[in-house]
Coordinates of C-alpha atoms in Angstrom, one line a residue:
G1 CA -30.7 -28.9 24.2
G2 CA -31.5 -28.9 20.9
S3 CA -32.6 -25.6 17.9
L4 CA -34.8 -22.7 18.6
R5 CA -36.9 -21.4 15.6
M6 CA -38.2 -18.3 15.0
N7 CA -38.6 -18.0 11.3
A8 CA -40.8 -18.5 8.5
G9 CA -42.5 -14.7 8.8
A10 CA -42.9 -14.2 13.0
S11 CA -43.1 -11.0 13.9
F12 CA -41.9 -9.4 17.1
Y13 CA -42.9 -6.0 17.9
K14 CA -40.8 -5.4 21.0
E15 CA -37.8 -6.5 22.7
V16 CA -36.4 -10.0 22.6
Q17 CA -34.0 -11.0 25.3
L18 CA -32.0 -14.3 24.6
S19 CA -29.0 -12.8 26.3
G20 CA -27.5 -15.9 27.9
A21 CA -29.1 -18.8 26.1
I22 CA -27.4 -21.8 25.3
I23 CA -28.7 -23.8 22.5
D24 CA -26.8 -26.7 21.5
D25 CA -28.1 -27.1 17.3
V26 CA -29.8 -24.0 15.6
L27 CA -30.8 -20.6 16.2
S28 CA -32.7 -19.7 12.9
I29 CA -34.7 -16.5 13.4
D30 CA -34.9 -16.0 9.8
A31 CA -37.5 -14.0 7.6
S32 CA -38.9 -12.2 10.5
N33 CA -39.5 -9.1 11.4
F34 CA -37.9 -7.9 14.6
A35 CA -39.4 -4.0 15.4
D36 CA -37.5 -4.0 18.1
T37 CA -34.1 -4.8 20.1
L38 CA -33.5 -8.2 19.7
D39 CA -30.8 -8.7 22.5
M40 CA -28.8 -12.5 22.5
N41 CA -25.3 -10.9 24.3
D42 CA -23.2 -14.3 25.4
L43 CA -25.5 -16.6 23.7
Q44 CA -24.1 -19.7 22.9
V45 CA -25.3 -21.8 19.7
G46 CA -24.2 -25.8 18.9
T47 CA -23.8 -24.5 15.3
N48 CA -25.4 -22.4 12.8
L49 CA -27.1 -19.4 13.1
F50 CA -29.7 -18.5 10.5
M51 CA -30.8 -14.2 10.7
D52 CA -31.0 -14.5 6.5
A53 CA -33.7 -14.8 3.9
R54 CA -34.7 -10.9 3.9
S55 CA -35.5 -10.4 7.8
K56 CA -35.7 -7.5 9.2
F57 CA -33.9 -5.9 12.3
H58 CA -33.5 -3.1 14.1
D59 CA -31.0 -3.0 17.3
V60 CA -29.7 -6.3 17.3
N61 CA -26.9 -6.9 20.2
L62 CA -24.5 -10.5 19.5
K63 CA -22.4 -9.4 22.0
G64 CA -19.8 -11.9 22.8
A65 CA -21.5 -14.3 21.5
H66 CA -20.2 -17.8 20.8
I67 CA -21.5 -19.5 17.5
G68 CA -20.3 -23.1 16.7
G69 CA -21.0 -22.9 12.5
E70 CA -21.4 -20.5 10.5
L71 CA -23.6 -16.9 11.0
Y72 CA -25.9 -15.9 7.7
M73 CA -27.3 -12.8 6.9
A74 CA -27.9 -12.7 3.4
G75 CA -30.2 -10.3 2.0
S76 CA -31.7 -8.9 5.5
S77 CA -31.7 -5.1 7.0
F78 CA -30.8 -3.8 10.2
D79 CA -32.0 -0.7 10.2
G80 CA -29.7 -0.1 14.0
T81 CA -27.5 -0.9 14.9
L82 CA -25.4 -4.5 15.4
Y83 CA -23.4 -5.0 18.0
M84 CA -21.1 -8.3 17.6
D85 CA -17.9 -6.8 19.2
S86 CA -16.5 -9.6 20.7
L87 CA -17.9 -12.1 18.8
Q88 CA -17.0 -15.4 18.1
T89 CA -17.4 -18.1 15.5
R90 CA -16.1 -21.6 14.5
G91 CA -16.9 -20.9 10.9
S92 CA -17.6 -17.7 8.8
V93 CA -20.0 -15.2 8.4
F94 CA -22.0 -14.4 5.5
G95 CA -23.9 -11.0 3.5
P96 CA -24.6 -9.5 1.5
A97 CA -26.4 -7.4 3.8
S98 CA -27.6 -4.6 3.8
F99 CA -26.5 -2.9 7.2
A100 CA -26.5 0.8 9.3
K101 CA -24.2 0.6 11.6
V102 CA -22.2 -2.3 12.7
D103 CA -19.5 -2.6 15.0
L104 CA -17.1 -5.9 14.8
R105 CA -14.8 -4.7 17.3
G106 CA -12.4 -7.7 18.1
A107 CA -14.0 -10.1 16.8
R108 CA -12.9 -13.4 16.4
I109 CA -13.8 -15.8 13.2
E110 CA -12.0 -18.7 12.1
G111 CA -13.7 -18.8 8.9
Q112 CA -14.3 -16.1 6.0
L113 CA -15.9 -12.8 6.7
V114 CA -18.4 -11.6 3.7
M115 CA -19.6 -8.8 2.4
T116 CA -19.8 -8.7 -1.2
D117 CA -22.3 -6.2 -2.5
S118 CA -23.0 -5.6 0.9
T119 CA -24.4 -1.6 2.0
F120 CA -23.5 0.1 5.3
S121 CA -25.3 4.0 5.5
D122 CA -23.2 4.3 9.0
T123 CA -20.1 3.3 10.6
L124 CA -18.1 0.2 10.5
D125 CA -16.2 -0.6 13.0
M126 CA -14.0 -3.9 12.8
G127 CA -10.9 -2.2 14.6
G128 CA -8.4 -5.4 16.3
I129 CA -10.9 -8.2 14.2
R130 CA -9.5 -12.0 14.1
V131 CA -10.4 -13.2 10.4
D132 CA -9.2 -16.2 7.7
A133 CA -9.9 -13.9 5.2
L134 CA -12.0 -10.2 4.4
I135 CA -14.1 -10.2 1.1
L136 CA -15.8 -6.4 0.9
Q137 CA -16.1 -6.7 -2.9
R138 CA -18.6 -4.3 -4.3
A139 CA -19.6 -2.4 -0.5
Q140 CA -21.0 0.4 -0.8
V141 CA -20.1 2.3 2.4
S142 CA -21.7 5.3 2.4
G143 CA -23.1 7.0 5.8
A144 CA -18.7 6.8 7.6
R145 CA -16.1 9.3 7.3
E146 CA -13.2 6.7 8.0
I147 CA -13.8 2.7 8.2
D148 CA -11.7 1.6 11.2
L149 CA -10.0 -1.8 11.0
T150 CA -6.3 -1.1 13.0
F151 CA -5.0 -3.9 14.8
A152 CA -6.7 -6.7 12.6
K153 CA -5.3 -9.9 11.5
I154 CA -6.1 -11.5 8.1
D155 CA -4.8 -14.8 8.0
S156 CA -5.4 -14.6 4.4
N157 CA -7.0 -11.8 1.8
L158 CA -7.9 -9.0 2.7
D159 CA -10.0 -7.7 -0.7
I160 CA -12.3 -4.8 -1.1
S161 CA -11.5 -4.3 -5.3
G162 CA -15.1 -2.7 -6.5
S163 CA -16.2 -0.8 -4.0
T164 CA -16.8 2.7 -2.6
L165 CA -15.3 3.7 0.0
P166 CA -14.6 6.7 2.0
S167 CA -10.6 6.7 3.9
L168 CA -9.6 3.4 5.3
N169 CA -7.1 2.7 8.9
L170 CA -5.6 -0.6 8.4
T171 CA -2.6 1.2 11.1
G172 CA -0.9 -1.8 12.6
T173 CA -2.7 -4.7 10.3
Q174 CA -1.1 -7.9 9.9
I175 CA -2.7 -9.7 5.7
K176 CA -0.6 -12.9 5.7
G177 CA -2.3 -13.1 2.0
E178 CA -3.2 -10.3 -0.7
F179 CA -4.0 -6.7 0.0
R180 CA -6.5 -6.6 -3.3
L181 CA -7.5 -3.6 -4.3
G182 CA -8.8 -4.8 -8.1
S183 CA -6.9 -7.0 -10.6
N184 CA -6.9 -7.7 -14.2
S185 CA -9.7 -9.8 -14.0
N186 CA -13.4 -8.9 -14.4
Q187 CA -14.3 -10.0 -11.5
H188 CA -11.9 -7.7 -9.5
P189 CA -12.2 -4.0 -10.7
S190 CA -10.7 -0.8 -9.4
V191 CA -11.3 0.6 -5.8
N192 CA -14.0 3.8 -6.3
W193 CA -13.2 6.1 -3.6
R194 CA -15.2 8.8 -2.1
D195 CA -13.7 12.6 -2.4
G196 CA -10.8 12.6 -0.2
A197 CA -10.8 9.5 1.4
K198 CA -7.2 8.3 2.7
L199 CA -5.6 4.7 3.1
I200 CA -3.9 5.0 6.0
L201 CA -1.2 1.8 6.2
R202 CA 1.1 3.2 8.9
N203 CA 3.0 -0.1 10.5
S204 CA 0.6 -2.8 8.7
E205 CA 2.3 -6.0 7.0
V206 CA 1.2 -7.1 3.8
G207 CA 1.4 -10.6 1.9
T208 CA 1.2 -9.8 -1.4
L209 CA -0.1 -5.9 -2.9
Q210 CA -2.6 -6.4 -5.4
D211 CA -4.2 -4.0 -7.5
R212 CA -6.3 -2.6 -11.2
L213 CA -3.2 -0.8 -13.5
N214 CA -6.4 1.1 -15.7
K215 CA -6.0 4.7 -17.3
D216 CA -9.4 5.9 -16.4
Q217 CA -9.1 5.1 -12.4
D218 CA -7.2 4.7 -10.1
A219 CA -7.0 1.9 -7.5
W220 CA -5.6 4.3 -5.2
P221 CA -6.6 7.9 -3.2
R222 CA -5.5 10.7 -3.3
E223 CA -3.9 10.8 0.2
L224 CA -1.5 7.5 1.7
E225 CA 0.4 7.0 4.7
L226 CA 3.1 4.4 4.6
D227 CA 5.1 4.9 6.9
G228 CA 6.3 1.4 8.4
F229 CA 3.8 -0.1 5.5
T230 CA 6.0 -3.3 4.6
Y231 CA 5.0 -5.9 1.5
S232 CA 6.7 -8.7 -0.4
H233 CA 4.8 -9.2 -3.2
L234 CA 3.8 -6.4 -6.1
G235 CA 1.2 -8.6 -7.6
G236 CA 1.5 -11.9 -9.6
M237 CA -0.2 -14.3 -6.4
N238 CA -2.5 -16.2 -9.3
G239 CA 0.5 -16.3 -11.6
D240 CA -0.8 -14.5 -14.2
G241 CA 2.0 -12.2 -15.2
A242 CA -0.2 -9.2 -16.2
S243 CA -0.7 -8.7 -12.7
D244 CA 2.5 -8.6 -12.2
M245 CA 3.0 -4.7 -10.8
T246 CA 6.8 -5.2 -10.7
G247 CA 6.0 -5.2 -14.8
R248 CA 5.2 -1.3 -14.5
D249 CA 7.1 1.9 -15.9
V250 CA 9.0 2.7 -12.7
D251 CA 7.2 6.3 -13.1
W252 CA 4.2 4.7 -11.6
F253 CA 5.3 3.9 -9.1
K254 CA 7.7 7.3 -8.1
K255 CA 3.5 8.8 -9.1
W256 CA 2.7 6.1 -6.1
L257 CA 5.1 7.1 -3.6
T258 CA 4.6 10.9 -4.1
K259 CA 1.1 10.2 -2.9
Q260 CA 1.8 10.5 1.3
P261 CA 2.6 14.5 1.6
L262 CA 5.5 14.9 4.1
Y263 CA 8.4 12.5 3.1
S264 CA 9.8 9.8 4.4
P265 CA 12.7 7.4 3.2
Q266 CA 11.2 4.3 4.0
P267 CA 8.5 4.1 1.6
Y268 CA 11.0 4.2 -0.8
E269 CA 13.7 2.0 0.9
Q270 CA 10.6 -1.0 1.1
L271 CA 9.7 -0.6 -2.6
A272 CA 13.4 -0.5 -3.7
G273 CA 13.6 -4.0 -1.2
V274 CA 11.0 -5.5 -3.4
F275 CA 12.4 -5.1 -7.0
R276 CA 16.0 -5.8 -5.7
K277 CA 14.4 -9.3 -4.4
A278 CA 13.0 -9.7 -7.8
G279 CA 16.0 -8.8 -9.4
Q280 CA 15.3 -5.1 -10.7
T281 CA 18.2 -4.2 -9.5
Q282 CA 17.3 -0.6 -12.0
K283 CA 14.2 0.0 -10.9
E284 CA 15.4 0.3 -7.4
V285 CA 18.8 2.0 -8.5
A286 CA 15.8 5.2 -9.6
I287 CA 13.2 4.3 -6.8
L288 CA 16.3 5.7 -4.3
Y289 CA 17.5 8.1 -6.3
E290 CA 14.2 9.0 -6.4
S291 CA 13.4 9.1 -2.8
K292 CA 17.2 11.6 -2.5
E293 CA 15.8 14.1 -5.3
R294 CA 12.6 14.4 -2.8
E295 CA 14.7 14.7 0.8
R296 CA 16.7 17.6 -1.3
T297 CA 13.2 19.3 -2.2
K298 CA 12.3 18.8 1.5
A299 CA 16.3 20.2 3.1
N300 CA 16.6 23.2 4.8
W301 CA 19.9 25.4 3.5
P302 CA 23.0 23.7 4.3
Y303 CA 21.3 20.4 3.7
W304 CA 19.5 20.9 0.3
F305 CA 23.3 22.9 -0.9
Q306 CA 25.2 19.5 0.4
L307 CA 22.6 17.0 -0.8
T308 CA 23.4 18.9 -4.5
L309 CA 26.8 18.7 -4.2
M310 CA 26.6 14.5 -4.0
K311 CA 24.2 14.6 -6.8
T312 CA 26.5 16.6 -9.6
F313 CA 29.8 14.9 -8.7
I314 CA 28.7 11.3 -7.8
G315 CA 24.6 11.2 -8.5
Y316 CA 24.2 10.2 -4.7
G317 CA 26.6 7.7 -4.7
Y318 CA 24.1 5.7 -7.3
Q319 CA 25.1 7.0 -10.5
T320 CA 29.0 7.1 -9.2
I321 CA 30.6 5.9 -11.9
S322 CA 28.5 7.8 -14.9
R323 CA 29.0 10.7 -12.8
M324 CA 32.4 10.0 -12.8
I325 CA 33.0 9.1 -16.5
C326 CA 30.8 12.2 -17.0
W327 CA 33.5 15.1 -15.2
V328 CA 36.6 13.1 -16.5
I329 CA 35.5 14.1 -20.3
F330 CA 34.6 17.4 -19.3
F331 CA 37.7 18.4 -17.4
T332 CA 39.5 16.3 -20.1
G333 CA 38.0 18.8 -22.6
V334 CA 38.4 22.1 -20.5
G335 CA 42.3 21.0 -19.9
T336 CA 42.4 20.6 -23.2
I337 CA 41.1 24.0 -24.3
V338 CA 42.8 26.0 -21.9
L339 CA 46.2 25.0 -22.7
R340 CA 45.4 25.5 -26.7
V341 CA 44.2 28.9 -25.8
S342 CA 46.6 30.1 -22.9
K343 CA 49.3 32.4 -24.3
H344 CA 51.8 31.3 -21.3
N345 CA 51.6 27.4 -21.9
P346 CA 55.1 26.2 -22.2
F347 CA 54.5 23.2 -24.8
N348 CA 53.7 25.9 -27.0
S349 CA 57.1 26.9 -28.3
V350 CA 58.6 23.3 -28.2
F351 CA 55.5 22.5 -30.5
E352 CA 56.1 25.1 -33.0
N353 CA 59.8 25.0 -32.8
T354 CA 60.8 21.2 -33.3
P355 CA 60.3 20.7 -36.9
R356 CA 62.1 23.5 -37.8
V357 CA 65.3 24.5 -35.2
I358 CA 66.6 21.1 -33.4
P359 CA 68.5 22.5 -29.6
Q360 CA 71.6 22.0 -29.3
Q361 CA 71.8 20.7 -26.3
L362 CA 69.3 17.1 -27.4
Y363 CA 71.6 17.6 -30.4
N364 CA 74.9 16.7 -28.8
Y365 CA 73.5 14.5 -26.1
F366 CA 72.5 11.5 -29.1
P367 CA 75.0 9.5 -30.0
R368 CA 76.6 10.8 -33.8
N369 CA 75.2 7.4 -35.1
V370 CA 71.6 8.4 -33.5

């Protein structure tokens, strides 16, 4: 009916079983030591759950737990597996903490999941999570080959700026706010990608895409998967003109699109559409032209020849007027030269004889006064 406190330096050397417990108020197990499993499967807590203040845990089971308020884990360490799949909280989940293996599959967090400055020495699985905001600033993920964030729904922002990460899989994920890999603010440095890292954005949706332009460090890994990736805006969410990615040189975007090894027209058309909405039609045309250029390099011979003709004569349909003017000038010049040097040119005799002799037929044709 009230609170349960297992804190203030308490130590538990064997398994602690709280599976199915119902606590109407606070559950406080902060500043304590659990050498064995802490089983809180299907736990129900009316308000807040405290697992912070430098507590030490081994395996913790919070599968299917319902927490009416916040979950605090700041400063604690989890050297086993933290099972939080299907966890439900009415509030936020706060770090930072030190984790080994974390399972958050299918969790429902009505507030934010804040893991700023946290460390993960093993896998981090957040597939299918539902959360208001996911903050992974300056996190260190060292053990996993990939972070699973597939088919997640994030109602506002996903911030991974300043983190050191392996591959990140965002297949089918929806981010209604900003996907931030850094910004020009000192508080949001670029992501540090581990060797061989890949960012998978297949069929994901993002409101605003934001990174940090840095010559010494690329905010993006070497390899991307962009098929089906859609976004509405490029930077500038905070009204900072310096953060507006649409102002960058078009060559930067061409290089960014080539991070996907296999050619697909959709990423180019998506980016061109964003430029069109931003009123930057020259960049839109440049991206669509680059798409055809890359398609031509990957095409088989007959189609390559067709695309080459299209490029030569009409610029793939994106440079039609300029190409037509060039060809008109070219053929006019060639025709003029050919007529000048041709021995069978009928105009040569006319041009040569007219100043000296007027043909009799032409003379008789006009009236005398003329």
